[in-house]
Structure formats: structure tokens, C-alpha cells
Short mmCIF file of C-alpha atoms in Angstrom, two decimals:
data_model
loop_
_atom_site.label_atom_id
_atom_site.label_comp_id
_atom_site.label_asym_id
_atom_site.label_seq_id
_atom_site.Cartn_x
_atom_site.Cartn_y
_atom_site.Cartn_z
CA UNK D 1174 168.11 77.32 157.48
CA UNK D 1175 167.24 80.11 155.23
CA UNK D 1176 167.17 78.24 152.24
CA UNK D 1177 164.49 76.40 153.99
CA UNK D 1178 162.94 79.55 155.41
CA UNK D 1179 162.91 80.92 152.01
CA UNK D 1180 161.41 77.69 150.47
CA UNK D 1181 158.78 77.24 153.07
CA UNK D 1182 157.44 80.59 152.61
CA UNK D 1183 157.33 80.45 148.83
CA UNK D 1184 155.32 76.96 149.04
CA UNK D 1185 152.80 78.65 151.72
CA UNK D 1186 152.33 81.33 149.70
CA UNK D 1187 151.60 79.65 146.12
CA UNK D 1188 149.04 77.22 147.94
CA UNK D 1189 147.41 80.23 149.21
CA UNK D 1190 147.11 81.97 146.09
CA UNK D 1191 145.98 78.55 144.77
CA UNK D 1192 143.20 78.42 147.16
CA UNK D 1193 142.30 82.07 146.49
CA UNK D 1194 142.39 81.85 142.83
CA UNK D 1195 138.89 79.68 143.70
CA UNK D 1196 137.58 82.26 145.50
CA UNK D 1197 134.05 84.25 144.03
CA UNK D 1198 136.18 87.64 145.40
CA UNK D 1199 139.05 86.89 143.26
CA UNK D 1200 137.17 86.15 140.06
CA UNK D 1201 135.31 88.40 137.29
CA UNK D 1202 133.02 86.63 135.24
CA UNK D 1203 133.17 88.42 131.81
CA UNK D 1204 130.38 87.87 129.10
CA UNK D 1205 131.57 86.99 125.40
CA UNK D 1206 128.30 86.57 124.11
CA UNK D 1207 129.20 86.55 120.00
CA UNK D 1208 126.43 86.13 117.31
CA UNK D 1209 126.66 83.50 115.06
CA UNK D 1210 127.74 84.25 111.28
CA UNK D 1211 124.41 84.28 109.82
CA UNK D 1212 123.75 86.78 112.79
CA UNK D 1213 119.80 84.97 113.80
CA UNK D 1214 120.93 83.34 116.87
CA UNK D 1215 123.41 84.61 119.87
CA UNK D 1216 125.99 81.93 121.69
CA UNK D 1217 126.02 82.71 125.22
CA UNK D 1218 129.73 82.42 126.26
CA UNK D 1219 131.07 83.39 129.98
CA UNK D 1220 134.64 83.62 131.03
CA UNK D 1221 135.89 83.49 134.30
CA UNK D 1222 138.96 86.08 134.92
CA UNK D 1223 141.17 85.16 137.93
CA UNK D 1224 142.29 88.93 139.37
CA UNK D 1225 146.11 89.65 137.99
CA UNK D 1226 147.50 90.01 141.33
CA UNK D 1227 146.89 86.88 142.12
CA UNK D 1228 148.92 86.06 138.81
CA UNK D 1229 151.92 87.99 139.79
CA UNK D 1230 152.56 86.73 142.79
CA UNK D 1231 152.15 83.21 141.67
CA UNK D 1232 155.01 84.55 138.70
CA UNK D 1233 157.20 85.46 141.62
CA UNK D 1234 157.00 82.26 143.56
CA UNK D 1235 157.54 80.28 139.86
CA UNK D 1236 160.63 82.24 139.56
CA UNK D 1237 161.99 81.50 142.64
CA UNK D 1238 160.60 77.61 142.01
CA UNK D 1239 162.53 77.72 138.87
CA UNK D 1240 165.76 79.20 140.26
CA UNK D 1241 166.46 76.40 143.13
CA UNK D 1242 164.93 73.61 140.73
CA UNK D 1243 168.41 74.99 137.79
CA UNK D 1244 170.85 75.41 141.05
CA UNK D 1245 169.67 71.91 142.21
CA UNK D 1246 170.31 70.26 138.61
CA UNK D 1247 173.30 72.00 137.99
CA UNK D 1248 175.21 70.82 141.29
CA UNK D 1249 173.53 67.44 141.55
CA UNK D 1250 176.16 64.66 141.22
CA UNK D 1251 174.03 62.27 139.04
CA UNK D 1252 171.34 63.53 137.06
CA UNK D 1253 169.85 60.47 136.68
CA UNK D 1254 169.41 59.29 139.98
CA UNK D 1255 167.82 63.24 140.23
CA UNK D 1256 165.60 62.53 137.49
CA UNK D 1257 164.02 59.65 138.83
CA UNK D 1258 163.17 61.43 142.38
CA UNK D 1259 159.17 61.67 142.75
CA UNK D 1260 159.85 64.84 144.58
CA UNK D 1261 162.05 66.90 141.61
CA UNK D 1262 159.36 65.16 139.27
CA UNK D 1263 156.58 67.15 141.22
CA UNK D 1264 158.43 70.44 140.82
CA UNK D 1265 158.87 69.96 137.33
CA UNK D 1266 155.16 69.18 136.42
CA UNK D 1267 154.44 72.30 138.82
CA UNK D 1268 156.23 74.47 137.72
CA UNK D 1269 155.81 74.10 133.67
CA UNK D 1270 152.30 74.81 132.98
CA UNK D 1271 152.24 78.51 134.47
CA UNK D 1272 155.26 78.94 131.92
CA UNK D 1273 153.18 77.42 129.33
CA UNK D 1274 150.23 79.38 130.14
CA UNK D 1275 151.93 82.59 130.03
CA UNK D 1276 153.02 81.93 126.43
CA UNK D 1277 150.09 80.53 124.57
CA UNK D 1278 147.46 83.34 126.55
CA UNK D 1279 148.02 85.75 123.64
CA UNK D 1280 147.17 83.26 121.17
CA UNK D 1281 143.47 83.44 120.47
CA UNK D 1282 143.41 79.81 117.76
CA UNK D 1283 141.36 77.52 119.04
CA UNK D 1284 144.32 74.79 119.47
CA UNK D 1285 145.49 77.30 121.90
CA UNK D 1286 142.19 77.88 123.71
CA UNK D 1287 142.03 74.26 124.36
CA UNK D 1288 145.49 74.07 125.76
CA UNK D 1289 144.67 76.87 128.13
CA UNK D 1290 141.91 75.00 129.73
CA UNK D 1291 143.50 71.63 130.07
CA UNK D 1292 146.67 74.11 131.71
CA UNK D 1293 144.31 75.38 134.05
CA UNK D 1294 142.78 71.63 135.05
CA UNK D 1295 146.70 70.60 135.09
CA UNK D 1296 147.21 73.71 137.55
CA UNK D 1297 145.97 71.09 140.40
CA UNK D 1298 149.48 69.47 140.73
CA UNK D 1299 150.43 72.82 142.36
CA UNK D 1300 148.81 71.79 145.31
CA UNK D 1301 152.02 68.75 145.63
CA UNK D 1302 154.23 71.08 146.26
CA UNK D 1303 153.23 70.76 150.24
CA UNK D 1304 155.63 67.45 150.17
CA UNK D 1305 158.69 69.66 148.94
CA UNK D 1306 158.28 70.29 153.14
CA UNK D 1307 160.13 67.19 153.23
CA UNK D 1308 163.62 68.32 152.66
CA UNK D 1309 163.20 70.70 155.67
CA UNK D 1310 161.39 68.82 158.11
CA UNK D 1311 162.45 65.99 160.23
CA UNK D 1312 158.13 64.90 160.70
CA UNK D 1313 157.49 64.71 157.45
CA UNK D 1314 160.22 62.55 156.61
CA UNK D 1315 159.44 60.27 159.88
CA UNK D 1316 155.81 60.03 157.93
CA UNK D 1317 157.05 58.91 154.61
CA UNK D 1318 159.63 56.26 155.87
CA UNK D 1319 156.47 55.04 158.54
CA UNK D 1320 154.03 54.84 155.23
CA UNK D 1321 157.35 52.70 153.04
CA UNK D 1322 157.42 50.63 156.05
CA UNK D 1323 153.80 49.68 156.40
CA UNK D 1324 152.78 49.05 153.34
CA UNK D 1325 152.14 45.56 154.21
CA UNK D 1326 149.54 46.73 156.84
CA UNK D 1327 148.46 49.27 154.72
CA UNK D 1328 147.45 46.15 151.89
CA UNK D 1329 146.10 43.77 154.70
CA UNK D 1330 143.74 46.66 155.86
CA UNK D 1331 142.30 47.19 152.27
CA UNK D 1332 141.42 43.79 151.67
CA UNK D 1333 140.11 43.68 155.00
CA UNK D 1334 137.76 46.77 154.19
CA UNK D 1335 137.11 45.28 150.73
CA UNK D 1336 135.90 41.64 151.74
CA UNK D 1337 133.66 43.74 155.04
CA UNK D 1338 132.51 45.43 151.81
CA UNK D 1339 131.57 42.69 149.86
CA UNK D 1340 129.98 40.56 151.93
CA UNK D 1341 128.26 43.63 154.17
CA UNK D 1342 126.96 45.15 150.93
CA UNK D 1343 125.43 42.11 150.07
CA UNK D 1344 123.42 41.42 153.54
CA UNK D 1345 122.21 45.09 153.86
CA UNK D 1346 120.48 44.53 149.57
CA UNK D 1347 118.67 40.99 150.84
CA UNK D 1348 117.97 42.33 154.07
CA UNK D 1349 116.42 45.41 153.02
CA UNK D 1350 113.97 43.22 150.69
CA UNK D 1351 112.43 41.51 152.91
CA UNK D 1352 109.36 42.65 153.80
CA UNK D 1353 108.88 45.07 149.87
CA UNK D 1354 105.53 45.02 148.91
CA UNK D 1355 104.23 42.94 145.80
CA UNK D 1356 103.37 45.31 143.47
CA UNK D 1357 107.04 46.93 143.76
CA UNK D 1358 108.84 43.96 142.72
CA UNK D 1359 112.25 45.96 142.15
CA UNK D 1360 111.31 47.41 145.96
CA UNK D 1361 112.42 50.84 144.91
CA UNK D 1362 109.81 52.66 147.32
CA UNK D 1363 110.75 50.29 150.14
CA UNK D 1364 114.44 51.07 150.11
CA UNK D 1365 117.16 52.89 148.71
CA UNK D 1366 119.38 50.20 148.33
CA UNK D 1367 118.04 49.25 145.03
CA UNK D 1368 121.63 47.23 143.61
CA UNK D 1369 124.42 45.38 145.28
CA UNK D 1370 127.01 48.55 144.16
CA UNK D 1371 124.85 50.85 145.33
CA UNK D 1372 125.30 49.18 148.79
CA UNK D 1373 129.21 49.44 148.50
CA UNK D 1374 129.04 52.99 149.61
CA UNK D 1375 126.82 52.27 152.80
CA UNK D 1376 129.50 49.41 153.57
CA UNK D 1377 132.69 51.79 153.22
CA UNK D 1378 130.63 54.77 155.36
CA UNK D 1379 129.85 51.98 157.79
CA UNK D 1380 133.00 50.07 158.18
CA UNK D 1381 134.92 53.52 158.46
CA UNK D 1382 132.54 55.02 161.57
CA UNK D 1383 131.43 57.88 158.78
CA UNK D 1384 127.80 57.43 158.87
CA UNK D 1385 126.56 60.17 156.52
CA UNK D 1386 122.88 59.41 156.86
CA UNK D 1387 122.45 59.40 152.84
CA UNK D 1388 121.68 55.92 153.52
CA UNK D 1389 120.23 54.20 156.03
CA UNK D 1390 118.34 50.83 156.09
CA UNK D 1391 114.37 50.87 157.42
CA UNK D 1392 113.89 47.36 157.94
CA UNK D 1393 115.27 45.57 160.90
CA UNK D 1394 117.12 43.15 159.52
CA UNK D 1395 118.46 45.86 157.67
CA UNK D 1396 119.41 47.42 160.91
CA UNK D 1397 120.54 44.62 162.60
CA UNK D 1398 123.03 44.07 159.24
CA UNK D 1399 123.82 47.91 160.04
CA UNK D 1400 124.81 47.21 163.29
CA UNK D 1401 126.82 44.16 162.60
CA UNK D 1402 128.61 46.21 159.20
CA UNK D 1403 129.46 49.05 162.07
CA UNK D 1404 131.41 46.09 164.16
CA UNK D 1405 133.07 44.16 161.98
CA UNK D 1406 134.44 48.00 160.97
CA UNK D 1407 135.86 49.12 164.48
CA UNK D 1408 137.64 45.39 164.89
CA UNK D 1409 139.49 45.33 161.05
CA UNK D 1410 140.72 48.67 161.26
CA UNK D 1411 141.79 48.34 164.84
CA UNK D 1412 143.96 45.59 164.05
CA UNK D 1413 146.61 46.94 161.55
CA UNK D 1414 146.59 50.42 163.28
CA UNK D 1415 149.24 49.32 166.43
CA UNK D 1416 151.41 48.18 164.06
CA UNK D 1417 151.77 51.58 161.99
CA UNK D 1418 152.00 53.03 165.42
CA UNK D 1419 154.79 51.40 166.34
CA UNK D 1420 156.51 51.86 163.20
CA UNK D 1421 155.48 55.49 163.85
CA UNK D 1422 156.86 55.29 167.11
CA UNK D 1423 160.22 53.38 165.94
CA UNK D 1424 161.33 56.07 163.09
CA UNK D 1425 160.55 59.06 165.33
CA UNK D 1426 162.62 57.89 167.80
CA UNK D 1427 165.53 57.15 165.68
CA UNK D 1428 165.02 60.56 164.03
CA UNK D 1429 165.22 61.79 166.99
CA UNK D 1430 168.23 60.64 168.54
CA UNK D 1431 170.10 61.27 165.23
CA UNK D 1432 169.52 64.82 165.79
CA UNK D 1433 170.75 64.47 169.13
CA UNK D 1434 174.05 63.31 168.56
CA UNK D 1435 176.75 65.75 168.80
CA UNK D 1436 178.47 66.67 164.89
CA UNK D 1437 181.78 65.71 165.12
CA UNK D 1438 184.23 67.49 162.56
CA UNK D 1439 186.11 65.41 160.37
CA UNK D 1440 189.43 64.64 161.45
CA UNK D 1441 192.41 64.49 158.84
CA UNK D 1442 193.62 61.14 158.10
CA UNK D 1443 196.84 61.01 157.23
CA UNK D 1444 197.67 59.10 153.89
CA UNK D 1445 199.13 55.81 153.68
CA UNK D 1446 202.77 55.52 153.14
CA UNK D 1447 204.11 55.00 149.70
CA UNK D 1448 205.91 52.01 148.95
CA UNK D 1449 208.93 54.22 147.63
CA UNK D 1450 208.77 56.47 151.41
CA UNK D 1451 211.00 55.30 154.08
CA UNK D 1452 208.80 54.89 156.73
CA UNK D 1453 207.36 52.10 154.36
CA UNK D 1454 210.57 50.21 154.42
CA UNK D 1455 210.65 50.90 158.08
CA UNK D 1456 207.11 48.84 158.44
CA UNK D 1457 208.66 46.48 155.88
CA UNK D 1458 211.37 45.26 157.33
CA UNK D 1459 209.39 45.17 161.08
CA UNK D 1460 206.83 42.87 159.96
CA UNK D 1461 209.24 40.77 157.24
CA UNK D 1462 212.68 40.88 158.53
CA UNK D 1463 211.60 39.56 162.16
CA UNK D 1464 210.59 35.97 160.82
CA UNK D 1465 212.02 32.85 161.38
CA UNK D 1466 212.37 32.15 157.65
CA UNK D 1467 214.87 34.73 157.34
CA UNK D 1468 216.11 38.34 156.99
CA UNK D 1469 215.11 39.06 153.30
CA UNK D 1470 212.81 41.63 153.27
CA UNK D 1471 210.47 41.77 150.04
CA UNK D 1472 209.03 45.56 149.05
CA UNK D 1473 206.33 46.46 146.98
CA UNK D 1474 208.92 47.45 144.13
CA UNK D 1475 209.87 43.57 143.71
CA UNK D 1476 213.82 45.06 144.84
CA UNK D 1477 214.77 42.23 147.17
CA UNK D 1478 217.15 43.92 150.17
CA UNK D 1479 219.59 41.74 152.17
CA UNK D 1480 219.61 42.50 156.12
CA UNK D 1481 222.90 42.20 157.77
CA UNK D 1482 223.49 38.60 156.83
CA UNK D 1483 227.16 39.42 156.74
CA UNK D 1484 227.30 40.58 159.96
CA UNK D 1485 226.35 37.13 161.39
CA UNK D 1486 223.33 37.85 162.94
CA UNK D 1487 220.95 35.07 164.43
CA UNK D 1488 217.47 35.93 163.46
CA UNK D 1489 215.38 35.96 166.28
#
């Protein structure tokens, strides 16, 4: 539980600083205006300066990234299996560029300069980090097995949206036509829904209940497609959704009771006899000597051992 105290407060606190680092509060814009060589003209040149405490306390929580992704790679019992986990993959790529960006900021080459900025477009993946919540937290996990386990839906709603799309996109362009005047034979005054694509971006707004208002059609066919787009929306998506729900529903209760069920310590198990002990020739000669085939009893050891046959016995 600390461990995942500790971690969640480190991940809370770099996607803060992440957020601030944005801010207009946090940032000095500094002006490197330099004259050219031939010193006639001036290149204006602005730099944007994050403050350094935001810095530092994005160095601390790198640190402590750093120290439980080397303790988790040191004690992992196959590396590669480690390797391949989307989750250690999105610490790595998080955590490298600060380190990277720490060593090539004295540098002032070009090369370097270039580096920096891709770094700081890179710096986005720090943002991932919100799914390392996934170790700690039974909901999360409950999430990502109900997403594995509906992909299916998830596919069948897609091309659902995509075909409502298509076909929706296409209605609202001939729709909105009718009616342009004849001088605007392209009927760019009459509507904004001057292209097919263009109308792909209506559709999606329209099929998802969005409604923006960027785009609207004026004609009413073009509202009567509208309506119709709006429709054929509400019924697509609501028919894949009960099925993630229930896969929802099925995971979260299994999660559940897991955690329910009381942790029972592991009980010693005694180890099997060996096949020179004598409690092995015990269970030997009960299960071969009582045979009707006779009183030879056969060990592992290939020693054959004669029971009582000169005593006269009759085997039972």
C-alpha cells in the first residue's frame, strides 16, 4: 500500500506540473532578437522559458520514476516477457527524454537545438503515465479487461458510424443543392457543405448527438436529412452499448468477489516419499503384495523382494 501511495502521488504530481508547464503564469517569454552577419536586417527570435521550479520537481518525480522502473527490472523473473509490457514501455519513453533534455540543454549547436524541441513535443507521452494507476487499482483494471473483451463491439460500432457516415454525408451534399441558384453553380453561397468530405464532419457530429452548430443545413431537405442522420445515430450506437455494459458488469463483479475471498496461507505439503524411505516400501508392498498374482513386490530400485513365501502363506 505505500508503494502505491508513493506511486500515485508521484504520477499526480508530474501530470500537474505537466499541465502547469502550459500555463502563461509559469512561462517567460525571452527575446533573442540577433542581427544578421552583414548587420542590415534584425531576426526576430522569442523563446519561451518554462519557470525552474517547475523543472525540479518534475527531476524529483523522474528520479523516483527511474528508481522503481531499475528495482522492477532487476527483480523481474523474465525480462523479456517485461520488455514487451505496453505499460513498462510507457515508463521508459517517459521517463528518457527529461534525461535527455537535461544533457544536451548546455549545448548551444544547432543539432542540439533541434533535438531540444522535438524533446519537448516528445514530452506529451508524460501524460500516459495516468495508466501506471493500473497496478494499484482494481477499476482500472476492470476497464482494460472490459475494453480486450469488447473489441468486437467496439469494431461493429465503427463500421456502423462509418457506413451512417458515408451514406449521411452524401444525402446532406445533394440535399443541400437543391434549390442553389444558377449563377452559383458550385452553390458555395447557398451552403456550406460545398464537398462530400466536408460533409463527413456534420455526419460524425450528427450521428454522435454533438451538434456543434459549425454546420448546419438551410434547406429542408437538408433538414429533413439532418433529422434522419440524428436517428439513425441514437439507434447504431445504442445497439453495441448493452453489450459493453454487461461485459462491464461481468468483470466488476468477478473483481469483486476475488477481493472478497478470504487469503488463505499456504499450508506445507509434505514431500513425497523417496523410493529408498521406508514408508515407500510400506505403500509398496500395500498396493503390490495384496494381489492375486502374487507376493513379489517390485520397487522403484528394480530390487525384487520376496514376501513370506516360505512361511506358506495364502495370498489373499
Amino acid at each position: 500500500q505505500f508503494i502505491a501511495f508513493a506511486s500515485l502521488f508521484f504520477i499526480l504530481v508530474s501530470i500537474t506540473t505537466f499541465c502547469l508547464e502550459t500555463h502563461e503564469a509559469f512561462n517567460t517569454i525571452i527575446n533573442k532578437t540577433e542581427q544578421v552577419i552583414n548587420g542590415t536586417e534584425t531576426v526576430l527570435q522569442y523563446e519561451i522559458e518554462t519557470d525552474p521550479a517547475l523543472t525540479y520537481v518534475e527531476g524529483v518525480c523522474v528520479v523516483w520514476f527511474t528508481f522503481e522502473f531499475l528495482v522492477r527490472v532487476i527483480f523481474s523473473p523474465n525480462k523479456l516477457e517485461f520488455i514487451k509490457n505496453l505499460l513498462n514501455i510507457i515508463d521508459f519513453v517517459a521517463i528518457l527524454p527529461f534525461y535527455l533534455e537535461v544533457g544536451l540543454s548546455g549545448l548551444s549547436s544547432k543539432a542540439a537545438k533541434d533535438v531540444l524541441g522535438f524533446l519537448r513535443v516528445v514530452r506529451f507521452v508524460r501524460i500516459l503515465r495516468i495508466f501506471k494507476l493500473t497496478r494499484h487499482f482494481v477499476g482500472l483494471r476492470v476497464l482494460g479487461h472490459t475494453l480486450r473483451a469488447s473489441t468486437n463491439e467496439f469494431l461493429l460500432l465503427i463500421i456502423f458510424l462509418a457506413l451512417g457516415v458515408l451514406i449521411f454525408a452524401t444525402m446532406i451534399y445533394y440535399a443541400e443543392r437543391v434549390g442553389a441558384q444558377p449563377n452559383d453553380p458550385s452553390a458555395s453561397e447557398h451552403t456550406q457543405f460545398k464537398n462530400i468530405p466536408i460533409g463527413f464532419w456534420w455526419a460524425v457530429v450528427t450521428m454522435t448527438t454533438l451538434g456543434y452548430g459549425d454546420m448546419y443545413p438551410r434547406t429542408w431537405s437538408g433538414m429533413l436529412v439532418g433529422a434522419l442522420c440524428a436517428l439513425a445515430g441514437v439507434l447504431t450506437i445504442a445497439m453495441p452499448v448493452p453489450v459493453i455494459v454487461n461485459n462491464f458488469g461481468m468483470y466488476y463483479s468477478l473483481a469483486m468477489a476475488k477481493q472478497k475471498l478470504p487469503r488463505k496461507r499456504k499450508k506445507h505439503i509434505p514431500p513425497a516419499p523417496q523410493a529408498s524411505s521406508p514408508t515407500f516400501c510400506k505403500t509398496d508392498l500395500n498396493m503390490a503384495c495384496n494381489s492375486t498374482q502374487g507376493d513379489i513386490c517390485l520397487g522403484k530400485d528394480n530390487q525384487l523382494m520376496e514376501h513370506n513365501r516360505s512361511s506358506g502363506r495364502t495370498p489373499l
